[in-house]
Short mmCIF file of C-alpha atoms and ligand atoms in Angstrom, two decimals:
data_model
loop_
_atom_site.label_atom_id
_atom_site.label_comp_id
_atom_site.label_asym_id
_atom_site.label_seq_id
_atom_site.Cartn_x
_atom_site.Cartn_y
_atom_site.Cartn_z
CA MET G 1088 75.65 51.19 6.52
CA GLU G 1089 79.45 51.52 7.03
CA ARG G 1090 79.60 53.18 10.43
CA LYS G 1091 82.33 55.20 12.10
CA ILE G 1092 82.68 55.86 15.84
CA LEU G 1093 83.41 59.10 17.70
CA LEU G 1094 84.04 58.35 21.36
CA ALA G 1095 84.06 61.47 23.45
CA ILE G 1096 85.73 60.93 26.82
CA ALA G 1097 85.41 63.43 29.72
CA ASP G 1098 88.15 62.43 32.07
CA GLY G 1099 87.03 61.70 35.67
CA LEU G 1100 83.50 62.80 34.74
CA GLY G 1101 81.55 60.67 37.19
CA ASP G 1102 80.78 62.26 40.55
CA ARG G 1103 78.51 62.13 43.61
CA PRO G 1104 75.73 64.50 44.89
CA CYS G 1105 77.31 67.80 46.18
CA ASP G 1106 75.65 69.94 48.93
CA ILE G 1107 76.84 73.14 47.10
CA LEU G 1108 74.89 71.91 43.98
CA ASP G 1109 71.53 71.39 45.80
CA GLY G 1110 72.40 67.71 46.22
CA LYS G 1111 72.92 67.12 42.47
CA THR G 1112 76.08 65.75 40.83
CA PRO G 1113 77.98 68.26 38.69
CA LEU G 1114 76.75 66.47 35.56
CA GLU G 1115 73.13 66.72 36.73
CA TYR G 1116 73.58 70.38 37.73
CA ALA G 1117 75.29 71.54 34.56
CA LYS G 1118 73.39 72.86 31.53
CA THR G 1119 74.15 70.28 28.86
CA GLU G 1120 71.71 70.49 25.98
CA HIS G 1121 74.01 68.72 23.65
CA LEU G 1122 74.85 65.74 25.94
CA ASN G 1123 71.12 65.42 26.76
CA TYR G 1124 70.32 65.51 23.09
CA LEU G 1125 72.59 62.49 22.54
CA ALA G 1126 71.12 60.73 25.60
CA GLU G 1127 67.61 61.31 24.27
CA LYS G 1128 68.37 60.07 20.75
CA GLY G 1129 70.45 57.16 21.89
CA SER G 1130 70.90 54.38 24.41
CA THR G 1131 72.30 55.10 27.87
CA GLY G 1132 73.76 53.12 30.72
CA ILE G 1133 76.40 53.12 33.39
CA MET G 1134 79.76 51.50 33.26
CA ASP G 1135 82.38 49.98 35.52
CA LEU G 1136 85.67 50.35 33.65
CA TYR G 1137 87.17 47.35 35.23
CA GLN G 1138 84.92 45.99 37.95
CA ALA G 1139 82.20 47.41 40.31
CA GLY G 1140 83.84 49.37 43.03
CA SER G 1141 87.45 49.24 41.83
CA PRO G 1142 88.86 52.69 40.97
CA VAL G 1143 91.20 52.71 37.95
CA GLY G 1144 93.86 55.19 36.87
CA THR G 1145 93.59 57.22 33.66
CA ASP G 1146 96.14 54.86 31.98
CA LEU G 1147 94.18 51.70 32.64
CA GLY G 1148 90.77 53.31 32.05
CA HIS G 1149 91.81 54.34 28.59
CA LEU G 1150 93.52 51.00 27.92
CA ILE G 1151 90.12 49.38 28.53
CA LEU G 1152 88.20 51.98 26.54
CA PHE G 1153 90.54 51.22 23.67
CA GLY G 1154 89.99 47.43 23.85
CA TYR G 1155 92.47 45.86 26.26
CA SER G 1156 92.16 44.05 29.60
CA ILE G 1157 93.78 44.67 32.90
CA ASP G 1158 96.16 41.75 32.13
CA ASP G 1159 97.51 43.84 29.32
CA TYR G 1160 98.47 46.71 31.58
CA PRO G 1161 102.22 47.36 31.12
CA GLY G 1162 102.80 49.82 34.04
CA ARG G 1163 103.66 53.56 33.89
CA GLY G 1164 107.08 53.17 32.31
CA PRO G 1165 105.98 51.76 28.96
CA ILE G 1166 102.87 54.03 28.73
CA GLU G 1167 105.13 57.08 29.41
CA ALA G 1168 107.54 55.85 26.65
CA PHE G 1169 104.73 55.52 24.11
CA GLY G 1170 103.48 58.99 25.19
CA ASN G 1171 106.93 60.31 24.35
CA GLY G 1172 106.76 58.84 20.84
CA MET G 1173 108.81 55.73 21.45
CA GLU G 1174 107.83 52.37 19.96
CA LEU G 1175 108.20 49.44 22.38
CA ILE G 1176 108.21 45.74 21.55
CA GLY G 1177 107.35 42.84 23.89
CA GLY G 1178 110.04 42.26 26.51
CA ASP G 1179 111.36 45.83 26.57
CA VAL G 1180 111.69 47.25 30.07
CA ALA G 1181 110.76 50.99 30.41
CA PHE G 1182 111.65 53.44 33.23
CA ARG G 1183 110.54 56.92 34.10
CA CYS G 1184 113.64 58.96 34.71
CA ASN G 1185 114.85 62.27 36.07
CA PHE G 1186 118.03 64.09 34.92
CA ALA G 1187 119.67 64.79 38.21
CA THR G 1188 122.88 66.43 39.49
CA LEU G 1189 125.29 64.00 41.08
CA ASP G 1190 128.68 64.55 42.69
CA ASN G 1191 131.77 62.31 41.84
CA ASP G 1192 130.58 59.62 44.32
CA MET G 1193 127.04 59.41 42.72
CA LYS G 1194 125.54 61.26 45.61
CA VAL G 1195 122.49 63.29 44.60
CA ILE G 1196 122.93 67.02 44.75
CA ASP G 1197 119.66 67.97 43.00
CA ARG G 1198 117.03 65.34 41.95
CA ARG G 1199 115.88 67.59 39.10
CA ALA G 1200 119.20 69.06 37.81
CA GLY G 1201 118.15 72.61 38.66
CA ARG G 1202 114.82 71.99 36.87
CA ILE G 1203 116.73 71.89 33.57
CA ARG G 1204 114.63 73.00 30.59
CA GLU G 1205 117.04 73.28 27.73
CA GLY G 1206 119.67 70.89 26.23
CA THR G 1207 117.88 67.65 27.47
CA GLU G 1208 117.42 66.54 23.77
CA GLU G 1209 121.19 66.68 23.25
CA LEU G 1210 121.82 64.87 26.65
CA ALA G 1211 119.24 62.30 25.83
CA SER G 1212 120.77 61.49 22.42
CA ALA G 1213 124.19 61.04 23.96
CA LEU G 1214 122.68 58.07 25.93
CA ASN G 1215 120.41 56.81 23.23
CA GLY G 1216 121.88 53.75 21.48
CA LEU G 1217 124.23 52.89 24.26
CA GLU G 1218 124.89 49.16 24.59
CA ILE G 1219 125.88 47.34 27.77
CA ASP G 1220 126.43 43.58 27.83
CA GLY G 1221 124.22 43.15 24.74
CA VAL G 1222 121.40 45.26 26.21
CA LYS G 1223 120.48 48.28 24.16
CA VAL G 1224 119.43 51.56 25.71
CA LEU G 1225 116.78 53.72 24.15
CA PHE G 1226 116.65 57.09 25.80
CA LYS G 1227 114.43 60.09 25.12
CA GLU G 1228 113.85 63.41 26.94
CA ALA G 1229 110.36 64.38 28.19
CA THR G 1230 109.15 67.64 29.68
CA GLU G 1231 111.68 69.62 31.83
CA HIS G 1232 113.98 67.32 33.82
CA ARG G 1233 112.01 64.21 32.98
CA ALA G 1234 112.96 61.48 30.53
CA VAL G 1235 112.18 57.87 29.57
CA MET G 1236 114.66 55.00 29.34
CA VAL G 1237 113.95 51.68 27.61
CA LEU G 1238 116.22 48.56 27.83
CA ARG G 1239 116.01 46.14 25.06
CA GLY G 1240 117.42 42.67 24.97
CA PRO G 1241 116.75 39.06 25.85
CA GLY G 1242 116.07 37.90 29.49
CA LEU G 1243 115.22 41.21 31.09
CA SER G 1244 112.80 41.72 34.02
CA GLN G 1245 110.79 44.59 35.39
CA ALA G 1246 111.21 43.30 38.92
CA VAL G 1247 114.02 45.73 39.89
CA THR G 1248 113.98 48.39 42.56
CA ASP G 1249 114.04 52.17 41.86
CA THR G 1250 117.34 53.99 41.87
CA ASP G 1251 115.86 57.34 42.87
CA PRO G 1252 116.81 57.88 46.56
CA LYS G 1253 113.88 60.42 46.67
CA LYS G 1254 116.02 62.82 48.76
CA GLU G 1255 118.99 65.06 48.12
CA GLY G 1256 122.33 64.23 49.88
CA LEU G 1257 121.90 60.47 49.50
CA PRO G 1258 123.70 58.35 46.89
CA VAL G 1259 121.88 56.90 43.90
CA LYS G 1260 120.33 53.66 45.16
CA PRO G 1261 121.87 50.70 43.39
CA SER G 1262 119.01 48.70 41.92
CA LEU G 1263 118.27 45.24 43.25
CA GLY G 1264 116.21 42.38 41.94
CA LYS G 1265 112.76 42.40 43.65
CA ASP G 1266 112.53 38.62 43.64
CA ASN G 1267 114.85 35.66 43.38
CA ASN G 1268 114.45 35.28 39.68
CA PRO G 1269 117.89 35.44 38.05
CA THR G 1270 116.52 37.74 35.25
CA SER G 1271 115.73 40.43 37.96
CA LYS G 1272 119.23 40.33 39.35
CA TYR G 1273 120.71 40.38 35.77
CA THR G 1274 118.48 43.45 34.92
CA ALA G 1275 119.51 45.19 38.10
CA VAL G 1276 123.24 44.64 37.38
CA ILE G 1277 122.82 46.06 33.88
CA LEU G 1278 120.88 49.02 35.08
CA ASN G 1279 123.49 49.89 37.67
CA LYS G 1280 126.21 49.62 34.89
CA ILE G 1281 124.22 51.89 32.68
CA LEU G 1282 123.71 54.52 35.35
CA LEU G 1283 127.49 54.65 35.99
CA GLU G 1284 128.22 54.83 32.29
CA ALA G 1285 125.53 57.64 31.90
CA HIS G 1286 127.19 59.61 34.71
CA GLN G 1287 130.52 59.34 32.88
CA ILE G 1288 129.10 60.41 29.55
CA LEU G 1289 126.95 63.22 30.84
CA SER G 1290 129.62 64.68 33.09
CA LYS G 1291 131.77 65.37 29.97
CA HIS G 1292 128.87 66.53 27.76
CA PRO G 1293 129.21 70.11 26.29
CA VAL G 1294 125.72 70.96 27.47
CA ASN G 1295 126.75 70.31 31.01
CA ILE G 1296 130.21 71.96 30.79
CA SER G 1297 128.41 75.06 29.45
CA ARG G 1298 125.84 74.81 32.21
CA GLU G 1299 128.60 74.71 34.86
CA LYS G 1300 130.19 77.76 33.29
CA GLN G 1301 127.00 79.61 33.75
CA GLY G 1302 126.75 78.56 37.32
CA LEU G 1303 123.89 76.14 36.63
CA LEU G 1304 123.62 72.66 38.01
CA PRO G 1305 124.80 70.04 35.52
CA ALA G 1306 122.34 67.23 34.53
CA ASN G 1307 125.04 64.66 34.85
CA GLY G 1308 123.13 61.68 36.24
CA ILE G 1309 119.95 59.64 35.79
CA LEU G 1310 117.49 58.38 38.47
CA THR G 1311 115.03 55.68 37.52
CA ARG G 1312 111.67 54.60 38.80
CA GLY G 1313 108.56 52.66 37.80
CA ALA G 1314 110.12 49.87 35.79
CA GLY G 1315 107.53 48.19 33.55
CA MET G 1316 107.81 45.50 31.00
CA MET G 1317 106.10 45.78 27.68
CA PRO G 1318 103.83 42.76 27.38
CA ASN G 1319 103.50 40.82 24.16
CA ILE G 1320 100.33 42.61 22.99
CA ASP G 1321 99.50 43.67 19.42
CA LYS G 1322 98.07 46.94 18.30
CA ILE G 1323 94.36 46.55 18.39
CA THR G 1324 93.97 48.43 15.13
CA GLU G 1325 96.19 45.85 13.47
CA ARG G 1326 94.58 42.85 15.10
CA LEU G 1327 91.09 43.92 14.05
CA ASN G 1328 92.12 45.88 10.97
CA PHE G 1329 90.61 49.29 11.45
CA LYS G 1330 91.98 52.86 11.49
CA ALA G 1331 91.87 54.94 14.65
CA CYS G 1332 92.93 58.30 15.88
CA CYS G 1333 93.07 60.05 19.25
CA VAL G 1334 92.62 63.84 19.71
CA ALA G 1335 94.09 64.65 23.02
CA ALA G 1336 96.89 66.56 24.88
CA GLU G 1337 97.75 64.40 27.97
CA SER G 1338 100.79 62.30 27.50
CA THR G 1339 99.27 59.35 29.44
CA VAL G 1340 96.17 59.27 27.11
CA LEU G 1341 98.47 59.73 24.00
CA GLY G 1342 100.72 56.93 25.26
CA VAL G 1343 97.83 54.43 25.57
CA ALA G 1344 96.46 55.49 22.20
CA ARG G 1345 99.88 54.93 20.57
CA LEU G 1346 100.25 51.55 22.24
CA ALA G 1347 96.84 50.63 20.86
CA GLY G 1348 97.93 51.74 17.29
CA PHE G 1349 95.98 54.98 17.10
CA ASN G 1350 97.22 57.97 15.23
CA ILE G 1351 97.63 61.06 17.26
CA LEU G 1352 96.29 64.56 16.68
CA SER G 1353 97.47 67.10 19.34
CA ASP G 1354 98.17 70.78 19.40
CA GLU G 1355 99.81 73.29 21.72
CA SER G 1356 96.42 74.99 22.21
CA PHE G 1357 95.15 71.73 23.92
CA THR G 1358 96.13 72.67 27.54
CA GLY G 1359 94.55 69.81 29.38
CA ASN G 1360 92.66 72.44 31.39
CA ILE G 1361 89.51 74.52 31.05
CA ASP G 1362 91.18 77.02 28.70
CA THR G 1363 91.84 74.33 26.10
CA ASP G 1364 90.87 75.17 22.50
CA ILE G 1365 87.49 73.30 22.12
CA GLU G 1366 86.86 74.64 18.63
CA LYS G 1367 90.13 73.14 17.45
CA LYS G 1368 89.54 69.88 19.16
CA ALA G 1369 86.06 69.50 17.62
CA SER G 1370 87.41 70.39 14.15
CA PHE G 1371 90.36 67.91 14.59
CA ALA G 1372 87.89 65.26 15.44
CA ILE G 1373 85.75 65.90 12.45
CA GLU G 1374 88.77 65.87 10.11
CA ALA G 1375 89.96 62.63 11.78
CA LEU G 1376 86.53 60.99 11.12
CA LYS G 1377 87.15 61.47 7.39
CA TYR G 1378 90.16 59.25 7.49
CA ASN G 1379 89.62 56.93 10.40
CA ASP G 1380 87.00 54.41 11.53
CA PHE G 1381 87.28 55.21 15.24
CA VAL G 1382 88.12 58.54 16.73
CA ALA G 1383 88.69 59.10 20.46
CA LEU G 1384 88.22 62.77 21.64
CA HIS G 1385 89.57 63.30 25.12
CA TYR G 1386 88.74 66.21 27.42
CA LYS G 1387 90.80 66.55 30.74
CA ALA G 1388 89.43 69.50 32.79
CA THR G 1389 86.59 67.57 34.43
CA ASP G 1390 89.12 65.30 36.16
CA LEU G 1391 91.22 68.23 37.52
CA MET G 1392 88.09 69.82 39.10
CA GLY G 1393 87.25 66.61 40.76
CA HIS G 1394 90.86 66.40 42.15
CA ASP G 1395 90.53 69.98 43.40
CA ASN G 1396 87.13 69.41 45.05
CA ASP G 1397 85.66 72.22 42.96
CA PRO G 1398 82.02 71.24 42.07
CA LEU G 1399 81.25 74.60 40.42
CA GLY G 1400 84.51 74.37 38.41
CA LYS G 1401 83.47 70.90 37.38
CA VAL G 1402 80.08 72.21 36.24
CA LYS G 1403 81.89 74.83 34.11
CA ALA G 1404 84.22 72.13 32.74
CA ILE G 1405 81.24 69.97 31.82
CA GLU G 1406 79.51 72.87 30.17
CA GLN G 1407 82.50 73.41 28.02
CA PHE G 1408 82.63 69.72 27.15
CA ASP G 1409 78.97 70.02 26.21
CA ARG G 1410 79.80 72.97 23.89
CA MET G 1411 82.55 70.89 22.20
CA LEU G 1412 80.04 68.18 21.58
CA GLY G 1413 77.67 70.73 20.20
CA LEU G 1414 80.26 71.80 17.67
CA VAL G 1415 80.84 68.16 16.71
CA ILE G 1416 77.19 67.55 16.26
CA SER G 1417 76.54 70.55 14.11
CA SER G 1418 79.66 69.99 11.95
CA LEU G 1419 78.61 66.31 11.29
CA LYS G 1420 75.15 67.58 10.24
CA GLN G 1421 76.82 70.14 7.99
CA GLU G 1422 79.06 67.63 6.42
CA LYS G 1423 76.22 65.16 6.16
CA MET G 1424 78.21 62.49 7.96
CA GLU G 1425 75.19 60.51 9.10
CA ASN G 1426 77.16 57.30 9.56
CA VAL G 1427 78.97 58.57 12.68
CA VAL G 1428 77.96 56.90 15.93
CA ILE G 1429 78.60 59.22 18.79
CA ALA G 1430 79.47 57.65 22.21
CA LEU G 1431 79.97 59.37 25.52
CA ALA G 1432 82.05 57.89 28.29
CA ALA G 1433 84.53 58.63 31.07
CA ASP G 1434 87.65 56.69 32.12
CA HIS G 1435 86.65 56.71 35.77
CA SER G 1436 84.83 58.81 38.38
CA THR G 1437 86.68 61.62 40.24
CA PRO G 1438 84.20 62.71 42.88
CA CYS G 1439 84.88 66.12 44.27
CA GLU G 1440 84.37 65.08 47.83
CA ARG G 1441 86.88 62.34 47.39
CA LYS G 1442 89.45 64.42 45.41
CA GLU G 1443 90.65 61.13 43.95
CA HIS G 1444 89.40 58.44 41.50
CA SER G 1445 86.63 56.22 42.87
CA GLY G 1446 84.93 52.98 41.82
CA ASP G 1447 81.57 54.77 41.15
CA PRO G 1448 80.26 53.73 37.72
CA VAL G 1449 80.37 56.41 34.94
CA PRO G 1450 77.45 57.35 32.67
CA ILE G 1451 77.56 56.28 29.02
CA VAL G 1452 75.63 56.96 25.77
CA ILE G 1453 75.71 55.42 22.38
CA CYS G 1454 73.78 57.38 19.71
CA GLY G 1455 73.65 56.71 15.97
CA LYS G 1456 71.27 56.55 13.08
CA ASN G 1457 69.12 53.49 13.21
CA LEU G 1458 70.67 52.27 16.44
CA ARG G 1459 68.43 51.36 19.43
CA LYS G 1460 67.30 54.06 21.79
CA ASP G 1461 65.78 54.01 25.32
CA ASN G 1462 63.51 56.31 27.32
CA VAL G 1463 66.36 58.26 29.13
CA LYS G 1464 66.55 61.97 28.16
CA CYS G 1465 69.39 63.23 30.22
CA TYR G 1466 73.05 62.48 30.36
CA ASP G 1467 73.99 62.09 34.03
CA GLU G 1468 74.87 59.44 36.51
CA ILE G 1469 71.36 59.07 37.95
CA SER G 1470 69.24 59.13 34.72
CA CYS G 1471 71.62 56.85 32.78
CA ALA G 1472 71.31 54.18 35.45
CA ASN G 1473 67.75 53.57 34.01
CA GLY G 1474 69.09 53.21 30.45
CA GLY G 1475 68.93 50.39 27.87
CA LEU G 1476 72.53 49.64 28.07
CA ASN G 1477 72.08 48.89 31.72
CA ARG G 1478 75.26 48.44 33.95
CA ILE G 1479 78.07 47.08 31.89
CA LYS G 1480 81.89 46.84 32.00
CA GLY G 1481 84.37 48.75 30.07
CA ALA G 1482 85.24 45.77 27.93
CA ASP G 1483 81.53 45.29 27.02
CA PHE G 1484 81.32 48.96 26.05
CA ASN G 1485 84.35 48.69 23.82
CA ARG G 1486 83.02 45.53 22.26
CA ILE G 1487 79.67 47.08 21.55
CA LEU G 1488 81.31 50.00 19.77
CA LEU G 1489 83.74 47.81 17.74
CA ASP G 1490 80.68 45.65 16.69
CA TYR G 1491 79.24 48.71 14.94
CA LEU G 1492 82.48 48.85 12.93
CA GLU G 1493 81.88 45.07 12.16
CA VAL G 1494 85.48 44.22 12.84
CA THR G 1495 85.05 41.82 15.80
CA PRO G 1496 84.73 38.02 15.29
CA LYS G 1497 81.43 36.16 15.10
CA TYR G 1498 81.04 33.21 17.46
CA GLY G 1499 79.52 29.88 16.34
CA ASN G 1500 78.56 29.25 12.76
ZN1 ZN S 1229 91.47 59.99 34.12
#
């Protein structure tokens, strides 16, 4: 049978027993008939994304779920760049940026340029394509005052310091090499030249002249942080020759998905919170399964509730995730798409009591026609620890899923 994979990811799902939930985890406490149905029909287990006891970020967690290792992690800058729709190549150095208001001596008057919302596209395009000493600048606006800058050219390094002084009233911090490598010093020198040039260009830009006339702060400077170099990694979809799609809203997840070669399906109604449009998400996932071999369906609210230490909110979010899976399961039945393997996972645990990511393993399920099953009947952290998939790592989980697509190499003869 030619199978397809639907991987449903509840962000930060894993948790710990909560007093307010009678000593149960939010996932144990929540009413989740559809998640339990998948657990009962399939194989379950628990998973350490990277290694036991090591918390991971949403970016690395998804990178691993999509088939990469920690050595491939490019840092925040490149992931943000991909999330903004930029295409990076190996050796590019990406920075997260703010548009800021500077005075004539490069002193920061406002780190967010009066929280500018309009005109950043024009400002960004005035910087995009700039070239300094043979290094090309790619520049793209992001939400509000944020932007992403990519430097492209030979011999660049990511080991350069941030130029954001983090405080108003201080001058833009000239970037320095973080080590003695000449490429670091070279990159810092180029970066400083670019920031000066950007200040010149932006100060004269019509958007800023008009802002000043209206009494608004001009976005006439750039502050950079989080330099990261794009490693020489290929898109996993090209390496293994399969088609994949990610249904999500969060730019970090979309960034990792684009880096991995996934197509993107997103919508304004995907809010990244509990009011997200689960009907549309489910229907996008079903549509995507018609044209792709692997579809990732991401749900964010579970993580937010963990960060807010809101166990009852997390229960509600989980029950909404469960309804979304219910819609997926019934649509697949209606459309007679029997070849779809449904997998459940999370990118990390976000226990309410910790309000942060933790190294607790997350529960997993793999459920598909004629695939092995175990005796576990509930999808939760405690039950799944008794499952047939045992305790595995994120890399194992991804490999198991891709083996059902029959795209990974065979070893030996
Ligand atoms: Zn996450």
